[in-house]
Amino acid sequence: MAKAHKRRPPGEPVKTRPLSPPPEGSAVIPVSGAVINRRAAERLRSGHLWVYVSDVVSITPREANAAHPQALLPVADARGILLGTALYSPSSQIALRMVSPHAIDDAEWLELLSQRLHRAIVQRKSLLDEDNDACRLCFSEADQLPGLVADKYAGLIILQLLTKGLDSDAVREACVRVLRDEVSPAAILERPDPRIRELEGLANPPAAPLWPPAHQQGLATTQFRLNGLDFHYDANAGQKTGAFLDQRMNYAAAREWARKLAPDGRVLDVFCYQGGFALHLAQVCRAVTGVDASRASLEVAERNLANNRDRLAAEVDWLEADAFELLRDWSDAGKVFDAIVLDPPAFAKTRRAVEGALRGYKELNLRALRMLRPGGLLITCSCSHHVEWSDLEAAVASAAADASRRVRLLERRGAAPDHPVVLNLPETEYLKCLVLEVD
Ligand code: SAH
């Protein structure tokens, strides 16, 4: 089949064509593929890539073998007009994720995947330097590769294939080829995401490294560098693919704001995980306390502290505690800090959970505001796509009113540029970080 996606000159509108000639006077159901309703078709035409299962009118033919559904499906609207080709996820709420506005076959898709992965990596190269050898090389929909995440931690690459249509040897081989050509890693490992595995009905990924072929001891751990600080990495532990690379620029910003507003101060990093914010703040402050409910995370934080000791000015300690209880006790006890970071886990994983999440954000921010000295610094984050800027800001404003404090917004910050936001895909904008000065 011709490579339609290659021939179309950039900027020229995508031409749509029926899958088969419409019979006189009737709507066309494609011979093979998915038909979607009008709402979903409009969504795709406005640049989105997802079709929810509730918007799928029909899928033909029903797969003969449910364990091995077709990875790619042509997608048409109810009139039979082709909208493109999608990755198909039979057990997910997001049934279809578009990968091309044309009809493409498996070989063309693999070629497209290789080109997009290559381009994603090239776009990140300027972010890597001697102070930073870790970044997200590919971020799923934001790089037009739905479900494909690749993170670099020094010489280790962690690959995640998070949609059913990507779960194939051919896709793994294509990824390994491009990653080896572009970044010459010591190893490429695949890491599952348990929640998404369940939603997508994915099999366990291979335990052996995707590269090199023969298993070698010690491949799963390394040390990586962010903003000149060294962090321990273990591919078999921790959250996400291991670290929160999306916060890298916010760590650096927190350090610079603290240098201005809380030099030599006492700071609290709540939900500190392995010490990302805490260790950056420890370069400019006098005393840093990191709080997390996970002992395993704090053990890595302690290790990271030891790795960077000679670069840090502060005394640093870690506290295993529930953040809500600790903030309530400490604010009631009248404790005072010069700067506080709040970076909780995603409270709202679904739209329905937003209301409860906002109560959680308000409570945390209220407690933090009560503990900040006048002129102090509050850095408060949300990593839920469903919580919008206006929601987070309203929660903080309401907390400020209850605490009788005035907050001035210094900066609205998002994720680092290796986690780009695509304007037509609102879900790519998930991380929000407010930097506030508290009067
Ligand atoms: N700030 C971190 C990322 C935080 S992720 C960084 O930049 O690396 C969220 C963290 O919150 C996780 O480490 C998790 O263990 C912790 N956590 C979740 N619920 C908690 C609770 N109720 N109290 C304290 N920590 C909690």
Short mmCIF file of C-alpha atoms and ligand atoms in Angstrom, two decimals:
data_model
loop_
_atom_site.label_atom_id
_atom_site.label_comp_id
_atom_site.label_asym_id
_atom_site.label_seq_id
_atom_site.Cartn_x
_atom_site.Cartn_y
_atom_site.Cartn_z
CA MET A 1 0.00 0.00 0.00
CA ALA A 2 1.23 3.52 -0.77
CA LYS A 3 2.63 5.53 2.14
CA ALA A 4 -0.06 8.12 2.23
CA HIS A 5 1.32 9.82 5.34
CA LYS A 6 4.64 10.45 3.60
CA ARG A 7 3.27 11.84 0.38
CA ARG A 8 1.06 14.51 1.85
CA PRO A 9 3.03 17.79 1.88
CA PRO A 10 3.17 19.46 5.31
CA GLY A 11 0.34 21.91 5.92
CA GLU A 12 -1.95 20.49 3.26
CA PRO A 13 -5.34 19.56 4.71
CA VAL A 14 -5.95 15.89 5.27
CA LYS A 15 -8.23 14.46 2.60
CA THR A 16 -10.78 12.04 3.82
CA ARG A 17 -12.21 9.35 1.61
CA PRO A 18 -14.86 6.70 2.04
CA LEU A 19 -13.68 3.21 2.82
CA SER A 20 -15.87 1.89 0.04
CA PRO A 21 -18.26 3.61 -2.37
CA PRO A 22 -21.51 4.51 -0.59
CA PRO A 23 -24.47 2.52 -1.89
CA GLU A 24 -27.23 4.72 -3.22
CA GLY A 25 -29.22 6.40 -0.51
CA SER A 26 -27.80 4.55 2.49
CA ALA A 27 -25.11 5.11 5.10
CA VAL A 28 -21.99 3.10 4.64
CA ILE A 29 -20.75 0.62 7.17
CA PRO A 30 -17.12 -0.15 6.37
CA VAL A 31 -16.30 -3.75 5.61
CA SER A 32 -13.76 -3.82 8.38
CA GLY A 33 -13.11 -1.27 11.06
CA ALA A 34 -14.76 0.95 13.63
CA VAL A 35 -17.69 3.27 13.10
CA ILE A 36 -17.97 6.11 15.58
CA ASN A 37 -20.74 8.54 16.39
CA ARG A 38 -20.92 12.18 15.47
CA ARG A 39 -19.67 13.51 18.79
CA ALA A 40 -16.51 11.39 18.56
CA ALA A 41 -15.97 12.29 14.90
CA GLU A 42 -16.14 16.00 15.75
CA ARG A 43 -13.69 15.48 18.56
CA LEU A 44 -11.23 13.84 16.17
CA ARG A 45 -11.72 16.57 13.58
CA SER A 46 -10.84 19.15 16.22
CA GLY A 47 -7.47 17.45 16.70
CA HIS A 48 -8.10 15.04 19.54
CA LEU A 49 -6.88 11.43 19.28
CA TRP A 50 -9.24 9.47 21.53
CA VAL A 51 -12.55 7.73 21.00
CA TYR A 52 -14.37 6.47 24.08
CA VAL A 53 -16.02 3.07 23.95
CA SER A 54 -19.41 4.72 24.51
CA ASP A 55 -18.96 6.62 21.22
CA VAL A 56 -18.19 3.52 19.16
CA VAL A 57 -21.22 2.52 17.07
CA SER A 58 -19.79 -0.74 15.75
CA ILE A 59 -16.63 -2.68 15.21
CA THR A 60 -16.54 -5.14 12.33
CA PRO A 61 -15.65 -7.87 12.23
CA ARG A 62 -15.82 -8.77 15.93
CA GLU A 63 -12.42 -10.30 16.59
CA ALA A 64 -12.40 -14.05 16.20
CA ASN A 65 -9.91 -14.45 19.00
CA ALA A 66 -10.51 -12.08 21.91
CA ALA A 67 -6.99 -12.68 23.26
CA HIS A 68 -5.45 -11.39 20.02
CA PRO A 69 -7.54 -8.48 18.79
CA GLN A 70 -6.43 -6.52 15.79
CA ALA A 71 -3.94 -3.82 16.84
CA LEU A 72 -4.94 -1.34 14.15
CA LEU A 73 -8.41 -0.45 12.94
CA PRO A 74 -9.63 1.93 10.26
CA VAL A 75 -12.07 4.43 11.77
CA ALA A 76 -15.01 5.98 9.94
CA ASP A 77 -17.89 8.23 10.87
CA ALA A 78 -21.50 7.12 10.54
CA ARG A 79 -21.57 8.18 6.88
CA GLY A 80 -18.62 5.92 6.11
CA ILE A 81 -16.13 8.74 5.73
CA LEU A 82 -12.70 7.55 6.75
CA LEU A 83 -11.20 9.47 9.68
CA GLY A 84 -7.97 7.51 9.87
CA THR A 85 -6.38 4.57 11.61
CA ALA A 86 -6.39 3.90 15.34
CA LEU A 87 -4.82 1.61 17.89
CA TYR A 88 -7.60 -0.55 19.26
CA SER A 89 -7.99 -1.32 22.98
CA PRO A 90 -10.90 -3.76 23.38
CA SER A 91 -11.07 -3.64 27.18
CA SER A 92 -10.37 0.06 27.81
CA GLN A 93 -12.76 2.98 28.20
CA ILE A 94 -10.63 4.65 25.54
CA ALA A 95 -11.33 2.17 22.76
CA LEU A 96 -9.48 3.90 19.92
CA ARG A 97 -6.41 6.12 19.81
CA MET A 98 -5.73 7.64 16.41
CA VAL A 99 -2.27 7.20 14.94
CA SER A 100 -2.87 8.44 11.40
CA PRO A 101 -5.49 10.42 9.46
CA HIS A 102 -5.06 7.90 6.62
CA ALA A 103 -5.69 4.21 6.08
CA ILE A 104 -2.39 2.57 7.00
CA ASP A 105 -1.32 -1.03 7.38
CA ASP A 106 0.94 -2.65 10.00
CA ALA A 107 4.18 -2.03 8.09
CA GLU A 108 3.34 1.64 7.55
CA TRP A 109 2.44 2.01 11.20
CA LEU A 110 5.78 0.58 12.32
CA GLU A 111 7.55 2.97 9.98
CA LEU A 112 5.53 5.88 11.37
CA LEU A 113 6.24 4.77 14.93
CA SER A 114 9.99 4.69 14.22
CA GLN A 115 9.92 8.15 12.65
CA ARG A 116 7.94 9.65 15.53
CA LEU A 117 10.11 8.08 18.19
CA HIS A 118 13.19 9.32 16.38
CA ARG A 119 11.78 12.84 16.20
CA ALA A 120 10.72 12.80 19.88
CA ILE A 121 14.26 11.89 20.92
CA VAL A 122 15.87 14.50 18.68
CA GLN A 123 13.58 17.14 20.22
CA ARG A 124 14.87 16.24 23.72
CA LYS A 125 18.57 16.30 22.91
CA SER A 126 19.03 19.95 23.86
CA LEU A 127 17.70 19.17 27.35
CA LEU A 128 20.55 16.80 28.10
CA ASP A 129 23.88 18.15 29.31
CA GLU A 130 26.48 17.38 31.94
CA ASP A 131 24.10 18.40 34.75
CA ASN A 132 21.14 16.46 33.32
CA ASP A 133 21.39 12.94 31.96
CA ALA A 134 17.77 11.95 32.57
CA CYS A 135 14.63 12.96 30.72
CA ARG A 136 11.46 11.64 29.13
CA LEU A 137 12.37 10.76 25.54
CA CYS A 138 8.83 10.01 24.40
CA PHE A 139 5.54 11.01 26.02
CA SER A 140 2.68 9.08 24.53
CA GLU A 141 0.01 11.22 22.84
CA ALA A 142 2.15 14.35 23.18
CA ASP A 143 4.55 12.71 20.70
CA GLN A 144 1.77 11.17 18.56
CA LEU A 145 2.58 7.74 19.96
CA PRO A 146 -0.37 6.92 22.21
CA GLY A 147 0.71 4.67 25.07
CA LEU A 148 4.42 4.77 24.32
CA VAL A 149 6.59 6.21 27.09
CA ALA A 150 10.38 6.08 27.14
CA ASP A 151 12.41 7.58 29.96
CA LYS A 152 16.17 7.87 30.06
CA TYR A 153 17.96 7.53 33.39
CA ALA A 154 21.64 7.94 32.52
CA GLY A 155 22.49 4.78 30.53
CA LEU A 156 19.20 3.02 31.28
CA ILE A 157 16.10 3.39 29.15
CA ILE A 158 12.76 2.43 30.61
CA LEU A 159 10.12 1.66 28.03
CA GLN A 160 6.41 1.47 28.75
CA LEU A 161 3.91 0.12 26.21
CA LEU A 162 0.60 1.06 27.75
CA THR A 163 -1.99 0.28 25.11
CA LYS A 164 -3.07 -3.10 23.86
CA GLY A 165 -2.18 -2.30 20.26
CA LEU A 166 1.46 -1.69 21.20
CA ASP A 167 1.87 -5.01 22.95
CA SER A 168 3.76 -6.85 20.21
CA ASP A 169 7.26 -8.06 19.41
CA ALA A 170 7.32 -5.96 16.25
CA VAL A 171 6.67 -2.77 18.24
CA ARG A 172 9.30 -3.70 20.84
CA GLU A 173 11.85 -4.37 18.12
CA ALA A 174 11.13 -1.06 16.38
CA CYS A 175 11.51 0.85 19.66
CA VAL A 176 14.75 -0.88 20.56
CA ARG A 177 16.19 -0.16 17.12
CA VAL A 178 15.47 3.57 17.31
CA LEU A 179 16.53 3.93 20.95
CA ARG A 180 19.82 2.15 20.29
CA ASP A 181 20.54 4.25 17.22
CA GLU A 182 19.72 7.53 18.93
CA VAL A 183 20.96 7.19 22.52
CA SER A 184 23.22 4.09 22.62
CA PRO A 185 21.93 2.99 26.03
CA ALA A 186 23.64 0.39 28.22
CA ALA A 187 20.25 -1.28 28.66
CA ILE A 188 16.60 -0.98 27.68
CA LEU A 189 14.08 -2.41 30.12
CA GLU A 190 10.32 -2.63 29.89
CA ARG A 191 8.38 -1.70 32.98
CA PRO A 192 4.67 -2.34 33.50
CA ASP A 193 2.20 0.11 34.99
CA PRO A 194 -0.09 -2.09 37.10
CA ARG A 195 -3.14 0.22 36.93
CA ILE A 196 -3.01 0.64 33.17
CA ARG A 197 -2.20 -3.01 32.64
CA GLU A 198 -5.51 -3.84 34.24
CA LEU A 199 -7.47 -1.18 32.32
CA GLU A 200 -5.99 -2.25 29.00
CA GLY A 201 -5.93 -5.99 29.70
CA LEU A 202 -2.20 -6.20 28.99
CA ALA A 203 -0.01 -9.23 29.51
CA ASN A 204 3.06 -9.01 31.74
CA PRO A 205 5.93 -7.47 29.77
CA PRO A 206 9.10 -9.49 29.34
CA ALA A 207 11.19 -9.55 32.53
CA ALA A 208 14.50 -9.83 30.65
CA PRO A 209 15.99 -6.62 29.26
CA LEU A 210 14.89 -5.73 25.73
CA TRP A 211 18.53 -4.82 25.26
CA PRO A 212 21.16 -6.24 25.54
CA PRO A 213 19.77 -9.64 24.64
CA ALA A 214 21.73 -11.61 27.25
CA HIS A 215 20.77 -10.91 30.84
CA GLN A 216 23.45 -9.12 32.81
CA GLN A 217 23.62 -8.54 36.53
CA GLY A 218 23.11 -5.04 37.87
CA LEU A 219 21.39 -3.67 34.78
CA ALA A 220 18.38 -2.47 36.70
CA THR A 221 20.07 0.12 38.90
CA THR A 222 22.02 3.23 38.12
CA GLN A 223 22.57 6.79 39.20
CA PHE A 224 21.24 9.74 37.22
CA ARG A 225 21.73 13.48 37.39
CA LEU A 226 19.14 16.26 37.50
CA ASN A 227 20.12 19.92 37.77
CA GLY A 228 23.58 18.89 38.97
CA LEU A 229 22.32 16.58 41.75
CA ASP A 230 22.73 12.80 41.74
CA PHE A 231 19.82 10.41 42.27
CA HIS A 232 19.71 6.67 42.76
CA TYR A 233 17.63 4.72 40.26
CA ASP A 234 16.17 1.24 40.61
CA ALA A 235 14.06 -0.03 37.72
CA ASN A 236 12.31 -2.49 40.00
CA ALA A 237 11.17 0.01 42.62
CA GLY A 238 9.44 3.34 43.01
CA GLN A 239 6.55 5.05 41.25
CA LYS A 240 5.90 5.99 37.61
CA THR A 241 8.98 4.82 35.69
CA GLY A 242 11.00 5.56 38.83
CA ALA A 243 11.29 9.31 39.27
CA PHE A 244 9.25 12.44 38.68
CA LEU A 245 11.17 13.83 35.73
CA ASP A 246 8.24 16.14 34.98
CA GLN A 247 9.13 18.21 38.07
CA ARG A 248 12.74 18.85 37.05
CA MET A 249 12.34 22.51 36.12
CA ASN A 250 10.11 23.09 39.13
CA TYR A 251 12.83 21.75 41.44
CA ALA A 252 15.22 24.30 39.97
CA ALA A 253 12.60 27.07 40.22
CA ALA A 254 11.87 26.14 43.85
CA ARG A 255 15.57 26.41 44.61
CA GLU A 256 15.79 29.88 43.01
CA TRP A 257 12.65 31.21 44.71
CA ALA A 258 13.83 29.86 48.06
CA ARG A 259 17.19 31.53 47.50
CA LYS A 260 15.30 34.84 47.21
CA LEU A 261 12.49 34.43 49.72
CA ALA A 262 13.76 31.90 52.24
CA PRO A 263 17.56 32.09 52.18
CA ASP A 264 19.00 30.17 55.07
CA GLY A 265 15.44 29.24 56.05
CA ARG A 266 13.58 26.23 57.45
CA VAL A 267 11.62 24.36 54.82
CA LEU A 268 9.17 21.51 54.63
CA ASP A 269 8.79 19.22 51.59
CA VAL A 270 5.48 17.39 51.97
CA PHE A 271 5.03 14.24 49.82
CA CYS A 272 8.78 14.30 49.25
CA TYR A 273 9.11 10.80 47.66
CA GLN A 274 12.85 10.33 47.05
CA GLY A 275 13.73 13.93 47.93
CA GLY A 276 13.47 15.79 44.60
CA PHE A 277 12.36 19.16 45.99
CA ALA A 278 13.99 18.65 49.39
CA LEU A 279 17.50 18.16 48.04
CA HIS A 280 17.27 21.14 45.69
CA LEU A 281 16.06 23.31 48.58
CA ALA A 282 18.82 21.94 50.77
CA GLN A 283 21.31 23.72 48.52
CA VAL A 284 20.09 27.15 49.64
CA CYS A 285 18.32 26.63 52.99
CA ARG A 286 19.41 25.85 56.55
CA ALA A 287 17.06 23.03 57.54
CA VAL A 288 14.90 20.80 55.35
CA THR A 289 12.37 18.21 56.48
CA GLY A 290 10.96 15.80 53.91
CA VAL A 291 7.69 14.03 54.75
CA ASP A 292 6.29 10.95 53.05
CA ALA A 293 4.11 7.99 54.00
CA SER A 294 6.36 5.55 52.15
CA ARG A 295 9.33 4.24 54.08
CA ALA A 296 10.85 2.72 50.93
CA SER A 297 10.83 6.17 49.26
CA LEU A 298 12.48 7.78 52.28
CA GLU A 299 15.21 5.16 52.27
CA VAL A 300 16.07 6.18 48.72
CA ALA A 301 15.81 9.85 49.77
CA GLU A 302 18.39 9.15 52.49
CA ARG A 303 20.65 7.52 49.94
CA ASN A 304 20.25 10.53 47.64
CA LEU A 305 21.11 12.81 50.54
CA ALA A 306 24.34 10.90 51.12
CA ASN A 307 25.19 11.08 47.41
CA ASN A 308 24.92 14.86 47.39
CA ARG A 309 26.06 15.74 50.91
CA ASP A 310 28.99 17.90 49.82
CA ARG A 311 26.74 20.00 47.56
CA LEU A 312 24.18 20.79 50.27
CA ALA A 313 24.06 23.54 52.86
CA ALA A 314 21.17 22.29 55.00
CA GLU A 315 20.56 19.79 57.72
CA VAL A 316 18.10 17.36 56.15
CA ASP A 317 15.83 14.91 57.89
CA TRP A 318 13.07 12.59 56.68
CA LEU A 319 9.86 11.83 58.45
CA GLU A 320 7.59 8.87 57.72
CA ALA A 321 4.08 10.18 58.36
CA ASP A 322 0.64 10.73 56.93
CA ALA A 323 0.80 14.25 55.52
CA PHE A 324 -2.76 15.19 56.52
CA GLU A 325 -2.28 14.15 60.13
CA LEU A 326 1.16 15.69 60.42
CA LEU A 327 0.13 19.04 58.92
CA ARG A 328 -2.90 19.19 61.20
CA ASP A 329 -0.82 18.44 64.31
CA TRP A 330 2.01 20.79 63.40
CA SER A 331 -0.21 23.69 62.37
CA ASP A 332 -2.24 23.29 65.58
CA ALA A 333 1.03 23.25 67.53
CA GLY A 334 2.09 26.56 65.93
CA LYS A 335 5.14 25.33 64.00
CA VAL A 336 6.58 27.89 61.58
CA PHE A 337 8.43 27.45 58.27
CA ASP A 338 9.97 29.82 55.73
CA ALA A 339 8.98 27.69 52.72
CA ILE A 340 6.67 24.71 52.17
CA VAL A 341 6.29 22.45 49.13
CA LEU A 342 3.10 20.43 48.65
CA ASP A 343 3.30 17.84 45.87
CA PRO A 344 0.59 15.27 46.63
CA PRO A 345 -0.22 12.23 44.48
CA ALA A 346 -3.01 12.55 41.91
CA PHE A 347 -6.08 12.82 44.16
CA ALA A 348 -8.45 12.85 41.18
CA LYS A 349 -7.82 9.99 38.79
CA THR A 350 -11.33 10.44 37.37
CA ARG A 351 -13.62 13.41 36.82
CA ARG A 352 -15.97 12.15 39.51
CA ALA A 353 -13.19 12.32 42.09
CA VAL A 354 -12.52 16.03 41.54
CA GLU A 355 -14.75 17.34 44.31
CA GLY A 356 -13.09 15.19 46.96
CA ALA A 357 -9.69 16.03 45.56
CA LEU A 358 -10.36 19.75 45.88
CA ARG A 359 -11.30 19.31 49.53
CA GLY A 360 -7.94 17.54 49.99
CA TYR A 361 -6.00 20.33 48.25
CA LYS A 362 -7.78 22.96 50.30
CA GLU A 363 -7.04 21.19 53.58
CA LEU A 364 -3.34 20.74 52.80
CA ASN A 365 -2.94 24.33 51.64
CA LEU A 366 -4.85 25.69 54.63
CA ARG A 367 -2.54 23.88 57.03
CA ALA A 368 0.57 24.93 55.12
CA LEU A 369 -0.53 28.58 54.99
CA ARG A 370 -1.05 28.62 58.75
CA MET A 371 2.57 27.51 59.23
CA LEU A 372 4.27 29.95 56.88
CA ARG A 373 5.88 33.06 58.27
CA PRO A 374 4.90 36.38 56.70
CA GLY A 375 6.79 36.70 53.41
CA GLY A 376 7.19 32.92 53.20
CA LEU A 377 7.08 30.75 50.09
CA LEU A 378 4.40 28.21 49.21
CA ILE A 379 4.93 25.88 46.26
CA THR A 380 1.80 23.86 45.68
CA CYS A 381 1.24 21.27 42.96
CA SER A 382 -1.47 19.11 41.47
CA CYS A 383 -0.76 16.33 38.99
CA SER A 384 -4.37 15.49 38.06
CA HIS A 385 -5.47 16.42 34.58
CA HIS A 386 -9.06 16.63 35.89
CA VAL A 387 -8.11 19.39 38.34
CA GLU A 388 -7.85 22.52 36.24
CA TRP A 389 -5.80 25.61 36.95
CA SER A 390 -8.91 27.46 38.05
CA ASP A 391 -9.87 24.59 40.41
CA LEU A 392 -6.48 24.49 42.07
CA GLU A 393 -6.30 28.26 42.36
CA ALA A 394 -9.79 28.43 43.84
CA ALA A 395 -8.86 25.77 46.42
CA VAL A 396 -5.76 27.72 47.44
CA ALA A 397 -7.66 31.02 47.46
CA SER A 398 -10.33 29.52 49.69
CA ALA A 399 -7.63 28.15 52.02
CA ALA A 400 -5.98 31.59 52.11
CA ALA A 401 -9.30 33.21 53.04
CA ASP A 402 -9.87 30.70 55.85
CA ALA A 403 -6.33 31.20 57.12
CA SER A 404 -6.70 35.00 56.85
CA ARG A 405 -3.57 35.15 54.70
CA ARG A 406 -3.05 36.98 51.41
CA VAL A 407 -1.21 35.04 48.73
CA ARG A 408 0.49 36.59 45.74
CA LEU A 409 1.02 34.43 42.67
CA LEU A 410 4.67 34.56 41.61
CA GLU A 411 4.52 31.91 38.89
CA ARG A 412 2.26 29.32 37.29
CA ARG A 413 4.44 26.43 36.20
CA GLY A 414 3.76 23.21 34.32
CA ALA A 415 5.73 20.08 33.54
CA ALA A 416 9.24 20.24 32.11
CA PRO A 417 9.45 20.56 28.29
CA ASP A 418 10.18 16.85 27.84
CA HIS A 419 6.50 16.42 28.87
CA PRO A 420 5.02 18.79 26.29
CA VAL A 421 1.45 20.03 26.34
CA VAL A 422 -0.43 19.65 23.05
CA LEU A 423 -3.18 22.24 22.92
CA ASN A 424 -5.66 20.00 21.09
CA LEU A 425 -5.15 17.28 23.71
CA PRO A 426 -6.08 18.84 27.06
CA GLU A 427 -5.14 15.62 28.88
CA THR A 428 -1.46 16.32 28.13
CA GLU A 429 -1.63 19.29 30.52
CA TYR A 430 -1.76 17.57 33.89
CA LEU A 431 0.95 19.00 36.12
CA LYS A 432 0.27 22.36 37.72
CA CYS A 433 2.63 24.09 40.09
CA LEU A 434 1.80 27.41 41.75
CA VAL A 435 4.58 29.47 43.31
CA LEU A 436 3.13 31.84 45.89
CA GLU A 437 4.41 34.45 48.29
CA VAL A 438 2.39 34.52 51.49
CA ASP A 439 1.93 37.92 53.18
N1 SAH B 1 7.48 15.45 45.24
C1 SAH B 1 7.89 14.17 44.74
C2 SAH B 1 6.76 13.38 44.13
C3 SAH B 1 5.61 13.10 45.05
S1 SAH B 1 4.65 11.77 44.54
C4 SAH B 1 9.00 14.35 43.71
O1 SAH B 1 9.12 15.42 43.16
O2 SAH B 1 9.71 13.39 43.44
C5 SAH B 1 3.55 11.59 45.86
C6 SAH B 1 4.16 11.02 47.12
O3 SAH B 1 3.15 11.11 48.12
C7 SAH B 1 4.56 9.55 47.07
O4 SAH B 1 5.90 9.44 47.44
C8 SAH B 1 3.66 8.87 48.13
O5 SAH B 1 4.35 7.90 48.89
C9 SAH B 1 3.29 10.02 49.01
N2 SAH B 1 2.03 9.93 49.73
C10 SAH B 1 0.82 9.52 49.27
N3 SAH B 1 -0.13 9.68 50.21
C11 SAH B 1 0.48 10.22 51.30
C12 SAH B 1 0.03 10.64 52.58
N4 SAH B 1 -1.26 10.55 52.92
N5 SAH B 1 0.92 11.17 53.42
C13 SAH B 1 2.23 11.28 53.07
N6 SAH B 1 2.71 10.91 51.88
C14 SAH B 1 1.86 10.37 51.00
#
